[in-house]
PDB file of C-alpha atoms in Angstrom:
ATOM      1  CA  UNK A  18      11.244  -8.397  18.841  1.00  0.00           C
ATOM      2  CA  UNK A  19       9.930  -4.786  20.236  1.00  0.00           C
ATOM      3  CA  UNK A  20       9.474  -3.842  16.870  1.00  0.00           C
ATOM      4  CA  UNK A  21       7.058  -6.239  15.535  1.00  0.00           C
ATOM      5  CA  UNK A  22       5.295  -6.067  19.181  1.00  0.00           C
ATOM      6  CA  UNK A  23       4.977  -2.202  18.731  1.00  0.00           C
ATOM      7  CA  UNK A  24       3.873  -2.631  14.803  1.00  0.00           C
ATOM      8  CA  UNK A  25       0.978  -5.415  15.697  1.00  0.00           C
ATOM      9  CA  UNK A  26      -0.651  -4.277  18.817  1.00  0.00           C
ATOM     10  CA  UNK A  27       0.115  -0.629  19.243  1.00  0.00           C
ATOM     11  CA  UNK A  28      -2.979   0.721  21.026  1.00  0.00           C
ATOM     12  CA  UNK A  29      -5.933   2.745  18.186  1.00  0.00           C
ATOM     13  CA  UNK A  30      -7.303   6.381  18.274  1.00  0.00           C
ATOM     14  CA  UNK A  31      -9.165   5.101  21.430  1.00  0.00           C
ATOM     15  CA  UNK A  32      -6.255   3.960  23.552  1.00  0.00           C
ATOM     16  CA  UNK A  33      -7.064  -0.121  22.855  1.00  0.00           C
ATOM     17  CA  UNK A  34      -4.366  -2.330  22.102  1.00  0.00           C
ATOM     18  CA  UNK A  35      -5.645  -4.390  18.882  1.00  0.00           C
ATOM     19  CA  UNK A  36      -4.102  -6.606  16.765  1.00  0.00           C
ATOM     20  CA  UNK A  37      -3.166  -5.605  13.127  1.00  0.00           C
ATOM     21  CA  UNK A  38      -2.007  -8.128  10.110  1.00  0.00           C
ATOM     22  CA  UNK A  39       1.349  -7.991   9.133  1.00  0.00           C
ATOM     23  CA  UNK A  40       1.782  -7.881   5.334  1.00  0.00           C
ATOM     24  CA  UNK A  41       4.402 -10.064   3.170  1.00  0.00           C
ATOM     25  CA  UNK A  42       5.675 -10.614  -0.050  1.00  0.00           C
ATOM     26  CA  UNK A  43       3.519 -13.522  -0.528  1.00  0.00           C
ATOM     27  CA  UNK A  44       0.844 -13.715   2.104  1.00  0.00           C
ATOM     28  CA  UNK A  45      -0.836 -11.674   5.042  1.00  0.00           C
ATOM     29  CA  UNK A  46      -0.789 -13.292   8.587  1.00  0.00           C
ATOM     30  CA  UNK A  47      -1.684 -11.983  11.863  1.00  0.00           C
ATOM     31  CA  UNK A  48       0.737 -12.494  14.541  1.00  0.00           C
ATOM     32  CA  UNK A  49      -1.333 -12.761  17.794  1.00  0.00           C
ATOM     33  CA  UNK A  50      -3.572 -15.318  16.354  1.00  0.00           C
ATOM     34  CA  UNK A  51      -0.851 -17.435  15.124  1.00  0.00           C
ATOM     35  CA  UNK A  52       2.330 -18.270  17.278  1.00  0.00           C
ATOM     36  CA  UNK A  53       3.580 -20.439  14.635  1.00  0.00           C
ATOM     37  CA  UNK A  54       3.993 -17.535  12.407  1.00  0.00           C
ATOM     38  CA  UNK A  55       4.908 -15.471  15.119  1.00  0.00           C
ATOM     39  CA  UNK A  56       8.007 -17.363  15.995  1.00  0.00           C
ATOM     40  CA  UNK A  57       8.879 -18.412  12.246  1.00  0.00           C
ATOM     41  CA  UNK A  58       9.123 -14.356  11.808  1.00  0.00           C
ATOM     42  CA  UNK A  59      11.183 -13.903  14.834  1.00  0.00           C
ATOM     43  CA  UNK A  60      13.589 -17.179  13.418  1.00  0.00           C
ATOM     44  CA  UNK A  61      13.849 -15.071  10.374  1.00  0.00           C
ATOM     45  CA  UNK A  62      14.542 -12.206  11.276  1.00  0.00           C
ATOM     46  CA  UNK A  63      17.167 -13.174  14.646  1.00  0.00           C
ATOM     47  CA  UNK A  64      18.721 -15.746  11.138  1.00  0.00           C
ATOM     48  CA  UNK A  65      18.594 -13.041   8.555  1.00  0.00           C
ATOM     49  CA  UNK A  66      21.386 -13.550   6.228  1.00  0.00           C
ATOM     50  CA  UNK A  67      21.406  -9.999   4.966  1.00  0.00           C
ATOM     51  CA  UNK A  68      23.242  -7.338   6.040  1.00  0.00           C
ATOM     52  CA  UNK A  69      21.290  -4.623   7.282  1.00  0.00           C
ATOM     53  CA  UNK A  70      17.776  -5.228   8.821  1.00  0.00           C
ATOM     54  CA  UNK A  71      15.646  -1.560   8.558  1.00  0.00           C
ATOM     55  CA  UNK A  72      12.796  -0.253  10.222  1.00  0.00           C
ATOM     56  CA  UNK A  73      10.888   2.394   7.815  1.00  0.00           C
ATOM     57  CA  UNK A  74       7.852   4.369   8.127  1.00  0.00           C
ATOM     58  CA  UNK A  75       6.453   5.238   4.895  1.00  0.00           C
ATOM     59  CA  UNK A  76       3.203   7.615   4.679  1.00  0.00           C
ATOM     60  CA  UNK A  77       2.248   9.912   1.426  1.00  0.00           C
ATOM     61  CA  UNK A  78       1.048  12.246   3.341  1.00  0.00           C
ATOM     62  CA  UNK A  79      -2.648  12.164   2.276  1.00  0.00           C
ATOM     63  CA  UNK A  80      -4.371  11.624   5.113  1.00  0.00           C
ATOM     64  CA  UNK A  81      -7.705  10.283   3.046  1.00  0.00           C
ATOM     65  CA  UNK A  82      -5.949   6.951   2.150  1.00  0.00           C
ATOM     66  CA  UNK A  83      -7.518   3.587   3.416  1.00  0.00           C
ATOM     67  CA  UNK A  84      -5.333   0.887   4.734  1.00  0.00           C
ATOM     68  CA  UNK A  85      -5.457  -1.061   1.385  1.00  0.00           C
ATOM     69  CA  UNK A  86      -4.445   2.744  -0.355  1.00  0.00           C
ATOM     70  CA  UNK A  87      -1.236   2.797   2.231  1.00  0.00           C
ATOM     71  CA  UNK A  88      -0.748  -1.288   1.541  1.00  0.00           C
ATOM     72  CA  UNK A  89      -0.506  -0.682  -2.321  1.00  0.00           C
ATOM     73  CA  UNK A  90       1.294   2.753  -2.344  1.00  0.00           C
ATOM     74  CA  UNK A  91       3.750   0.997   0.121  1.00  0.00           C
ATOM     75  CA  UNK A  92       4.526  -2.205  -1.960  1.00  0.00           C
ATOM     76  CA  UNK A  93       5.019   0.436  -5.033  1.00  0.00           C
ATOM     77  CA  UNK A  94       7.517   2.221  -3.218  1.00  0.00           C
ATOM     78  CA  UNK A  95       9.310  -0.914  -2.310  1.00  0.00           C
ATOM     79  CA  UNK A  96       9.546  -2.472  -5.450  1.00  0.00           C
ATOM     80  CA  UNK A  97      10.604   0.293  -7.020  1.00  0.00           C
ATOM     81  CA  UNK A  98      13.472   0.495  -4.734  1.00  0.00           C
ATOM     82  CA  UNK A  99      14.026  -3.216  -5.536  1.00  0.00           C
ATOM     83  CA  UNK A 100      13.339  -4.150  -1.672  1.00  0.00           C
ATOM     84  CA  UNK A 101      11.133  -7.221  -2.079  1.00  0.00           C
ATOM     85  CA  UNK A 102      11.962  -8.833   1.875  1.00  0.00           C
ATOM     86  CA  UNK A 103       9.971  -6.875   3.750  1.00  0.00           C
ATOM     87  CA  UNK A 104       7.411  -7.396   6.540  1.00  0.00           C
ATOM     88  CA  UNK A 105       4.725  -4.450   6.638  1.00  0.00           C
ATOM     89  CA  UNK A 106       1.735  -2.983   9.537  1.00  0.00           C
ATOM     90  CA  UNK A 107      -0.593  -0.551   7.730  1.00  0.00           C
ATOM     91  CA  UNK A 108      -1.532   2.226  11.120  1.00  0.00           C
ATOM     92  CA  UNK A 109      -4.588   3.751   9.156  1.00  0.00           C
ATOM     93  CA  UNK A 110      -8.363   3.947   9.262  1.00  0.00           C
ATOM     94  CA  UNK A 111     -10.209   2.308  11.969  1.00  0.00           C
ATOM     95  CA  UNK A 112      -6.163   0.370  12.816  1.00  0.00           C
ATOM     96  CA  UNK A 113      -4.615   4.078  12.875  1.00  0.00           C
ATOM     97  CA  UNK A 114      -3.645   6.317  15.898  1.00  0.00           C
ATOM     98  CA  UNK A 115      -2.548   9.455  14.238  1.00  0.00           C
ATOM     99  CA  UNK A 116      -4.565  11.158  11.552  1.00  0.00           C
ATOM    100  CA  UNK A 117      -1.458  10.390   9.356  1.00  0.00           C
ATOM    101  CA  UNK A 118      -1.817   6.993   7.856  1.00  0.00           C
ATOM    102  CA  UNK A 119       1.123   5.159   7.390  1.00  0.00           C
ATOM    103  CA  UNK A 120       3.165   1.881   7.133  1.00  0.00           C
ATOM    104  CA  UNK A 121       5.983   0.649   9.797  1.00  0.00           C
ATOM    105  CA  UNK A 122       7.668  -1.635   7.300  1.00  0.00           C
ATOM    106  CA  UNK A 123      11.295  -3.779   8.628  1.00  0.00           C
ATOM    107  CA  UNK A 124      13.495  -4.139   5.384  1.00  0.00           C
ATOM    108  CA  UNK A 125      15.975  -7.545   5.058  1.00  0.00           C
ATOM    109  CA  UNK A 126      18.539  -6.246   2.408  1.00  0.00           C
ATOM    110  CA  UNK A 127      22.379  -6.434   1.572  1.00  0.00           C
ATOM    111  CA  UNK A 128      22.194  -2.931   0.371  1.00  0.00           C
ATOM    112  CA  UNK A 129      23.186  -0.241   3.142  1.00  0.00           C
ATOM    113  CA  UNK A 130      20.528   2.452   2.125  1.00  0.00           C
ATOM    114  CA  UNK A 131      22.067   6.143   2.558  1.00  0.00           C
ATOM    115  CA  UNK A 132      20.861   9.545   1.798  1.00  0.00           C
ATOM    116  CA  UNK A 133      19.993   9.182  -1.731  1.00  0.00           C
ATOM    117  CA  UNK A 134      18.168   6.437  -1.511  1.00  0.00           C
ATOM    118  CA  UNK A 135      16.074   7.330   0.908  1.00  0.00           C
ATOM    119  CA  UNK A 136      15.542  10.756  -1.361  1.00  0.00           C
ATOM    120  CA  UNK A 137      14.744   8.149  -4.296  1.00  0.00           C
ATOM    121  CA  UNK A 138      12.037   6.500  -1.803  1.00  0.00           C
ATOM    122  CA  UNK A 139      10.424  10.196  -1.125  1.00  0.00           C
ATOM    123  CA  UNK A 140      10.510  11.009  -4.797  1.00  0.00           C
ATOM    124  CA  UNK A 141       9.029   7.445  -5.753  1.00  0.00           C
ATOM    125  CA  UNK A 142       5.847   8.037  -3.368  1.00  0.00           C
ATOM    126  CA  UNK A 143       5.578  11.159  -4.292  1.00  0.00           C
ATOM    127  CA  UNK A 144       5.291  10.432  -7.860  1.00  0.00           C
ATOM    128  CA  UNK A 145       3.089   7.511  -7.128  1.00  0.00           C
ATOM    129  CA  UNK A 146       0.869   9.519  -5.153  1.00  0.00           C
ATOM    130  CA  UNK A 147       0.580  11.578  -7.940  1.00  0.00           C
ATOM    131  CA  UNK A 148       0.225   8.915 -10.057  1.00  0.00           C
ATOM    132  CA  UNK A 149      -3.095   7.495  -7.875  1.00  0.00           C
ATOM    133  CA  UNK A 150      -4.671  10.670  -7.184  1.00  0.00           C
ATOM    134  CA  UNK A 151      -4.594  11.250 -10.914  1.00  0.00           C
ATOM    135  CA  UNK A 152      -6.012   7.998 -11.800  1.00  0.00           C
ATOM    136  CA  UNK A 153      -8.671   8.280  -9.875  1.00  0.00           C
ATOM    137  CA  UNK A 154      -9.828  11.605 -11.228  1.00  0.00           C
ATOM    138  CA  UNK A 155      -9.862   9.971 -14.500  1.00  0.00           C
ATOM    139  CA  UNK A 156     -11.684   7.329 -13.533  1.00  0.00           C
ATOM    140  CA  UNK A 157     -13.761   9.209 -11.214  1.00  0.00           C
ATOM    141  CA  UNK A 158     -14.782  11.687 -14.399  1.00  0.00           C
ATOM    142  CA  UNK A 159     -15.567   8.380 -16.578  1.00  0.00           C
ATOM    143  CA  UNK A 160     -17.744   7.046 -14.412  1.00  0.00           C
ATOM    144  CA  UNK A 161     -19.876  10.357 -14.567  1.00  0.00           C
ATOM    145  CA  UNK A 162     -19.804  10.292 -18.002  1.00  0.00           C
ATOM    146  CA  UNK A 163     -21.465   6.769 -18.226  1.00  0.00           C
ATOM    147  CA  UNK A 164     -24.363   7.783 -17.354  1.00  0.00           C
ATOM    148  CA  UNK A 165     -24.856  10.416 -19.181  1.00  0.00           C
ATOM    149  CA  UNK A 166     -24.471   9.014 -22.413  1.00  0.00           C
ATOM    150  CA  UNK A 167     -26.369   5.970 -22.003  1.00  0.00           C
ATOM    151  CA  UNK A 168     -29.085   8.963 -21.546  1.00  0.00           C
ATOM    152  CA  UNK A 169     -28.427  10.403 -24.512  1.00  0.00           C
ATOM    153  CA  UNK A 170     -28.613   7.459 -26.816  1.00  0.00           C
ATOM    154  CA  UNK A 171     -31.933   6.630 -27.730  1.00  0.00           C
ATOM    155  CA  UNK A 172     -34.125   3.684 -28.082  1.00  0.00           C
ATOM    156  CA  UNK A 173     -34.063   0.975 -25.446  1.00  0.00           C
ATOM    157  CA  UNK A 174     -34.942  -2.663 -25.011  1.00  0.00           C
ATOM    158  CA  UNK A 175     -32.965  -4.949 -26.980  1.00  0.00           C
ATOM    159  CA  UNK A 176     -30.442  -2.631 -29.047  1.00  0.00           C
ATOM    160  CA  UNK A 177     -29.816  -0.875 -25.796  1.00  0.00           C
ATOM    161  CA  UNK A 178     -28.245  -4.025 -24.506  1.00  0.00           C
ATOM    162  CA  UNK A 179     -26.445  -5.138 -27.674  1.00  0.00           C
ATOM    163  CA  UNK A 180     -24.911  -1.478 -27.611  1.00  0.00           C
ATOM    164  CA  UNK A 181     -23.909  -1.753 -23.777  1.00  0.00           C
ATOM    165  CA  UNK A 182     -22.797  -5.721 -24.875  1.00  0.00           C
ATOM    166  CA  UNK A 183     -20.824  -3.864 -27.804  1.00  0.00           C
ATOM    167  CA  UNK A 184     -19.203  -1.393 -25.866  1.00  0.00           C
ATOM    168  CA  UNK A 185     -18.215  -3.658 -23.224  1.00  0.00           C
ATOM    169  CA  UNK A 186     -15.658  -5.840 -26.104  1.00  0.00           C
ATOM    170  CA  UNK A 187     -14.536  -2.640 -27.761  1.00  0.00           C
ATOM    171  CA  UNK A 188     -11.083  -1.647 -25.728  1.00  0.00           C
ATOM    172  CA  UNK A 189     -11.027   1.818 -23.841  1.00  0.00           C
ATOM    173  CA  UNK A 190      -7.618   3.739 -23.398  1.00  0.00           C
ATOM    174  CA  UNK A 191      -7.053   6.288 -21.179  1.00  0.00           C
ATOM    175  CA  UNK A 192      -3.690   8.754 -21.199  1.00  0.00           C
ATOM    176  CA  UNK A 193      -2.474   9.393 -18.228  1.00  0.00           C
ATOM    177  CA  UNK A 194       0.858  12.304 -18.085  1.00  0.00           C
ATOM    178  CA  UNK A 195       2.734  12.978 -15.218  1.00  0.00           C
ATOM    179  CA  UNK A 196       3.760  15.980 -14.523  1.00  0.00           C
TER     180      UNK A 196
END
């Protein structure tokens, strides 16, 4: 299994071989620290019942992402292809060696995947990368504002903490359009 060995320990920006988690479905596990895993990975994969067995690289392009950005862009895009047996590496931050974080993801599925759907994969990041950058603006420009309205209000002491206590039950929406 060259792939998983080259997913898991290929060497960091400073030429070290280290050891990176592999994502699932339903858990995280490193490999190296774990041979039981490590072979029960190996027995699924060699037993695979499905058809076609992938090996993907998915990366946004954004090269400010964190590894738990890539992670969570990188399950979106995979459920929203409906490909829910993967096994995932995040390369980024301190576990990256290119200045392009991405995920090497191997894809269990009875689907053969052709052009279009990798096109629907590109457009699917894309608009969730949209989607996250424009969340966090949103969010970003909300928690500005906080402070400068608890400035504005006046008083303090007790009301000012029955107002933050009130504020806190009353529900806050936010609209968020795509483009």
């Amino acid at each position: 299994m060259r792939n998983i060995d080259y997913m898991t320990t290929r060497p960091d920006f400073s030429h070290q071989r280290i050891s990176r988690d592999m994502v699932l479905p339903d858990r995280t596990i490193n490999l190296q620290s774990d041979p039981e895993n490590r072979k029960s990975i190996e027995d699924e994969l060699k037993n695979a019942k499905e058809k076609y067995i992938y090996h993907l690289i998915l990366s946004s392009g954004d090269k400010a992402m964190s590894p738990r950005d890539v992670e969570l862009w990188a399950k979106a895009v995979l459920q929203a292809q409906g490909l829910h047996k993967y096994y995932m590496v995040i390369h980024a931050g301190e576990q990256g060696h290119t200045s392009n974080p991405h995920a090497h993801v191997i894809v269990r599925t009875d689907t053969r995947l052709g052009r279009e759907d990798f096109f629907n994969m590109r457009k699917t990041g894309d608009v969730e990368q949209r989607f996250d950058r424009r969340l966090f603006r949103v969010l970003e420009e909300d928690w500005k504002q906080r402070p400068a309205e608890k400035s504005a209000s006046s008083g303090g002491g007790a009301r000012e903490v029955e107002a933050d206590e009130e504020e806190r039950g009353k529900r806050r929406g936010m609209d968020i359009q795509l483009d």
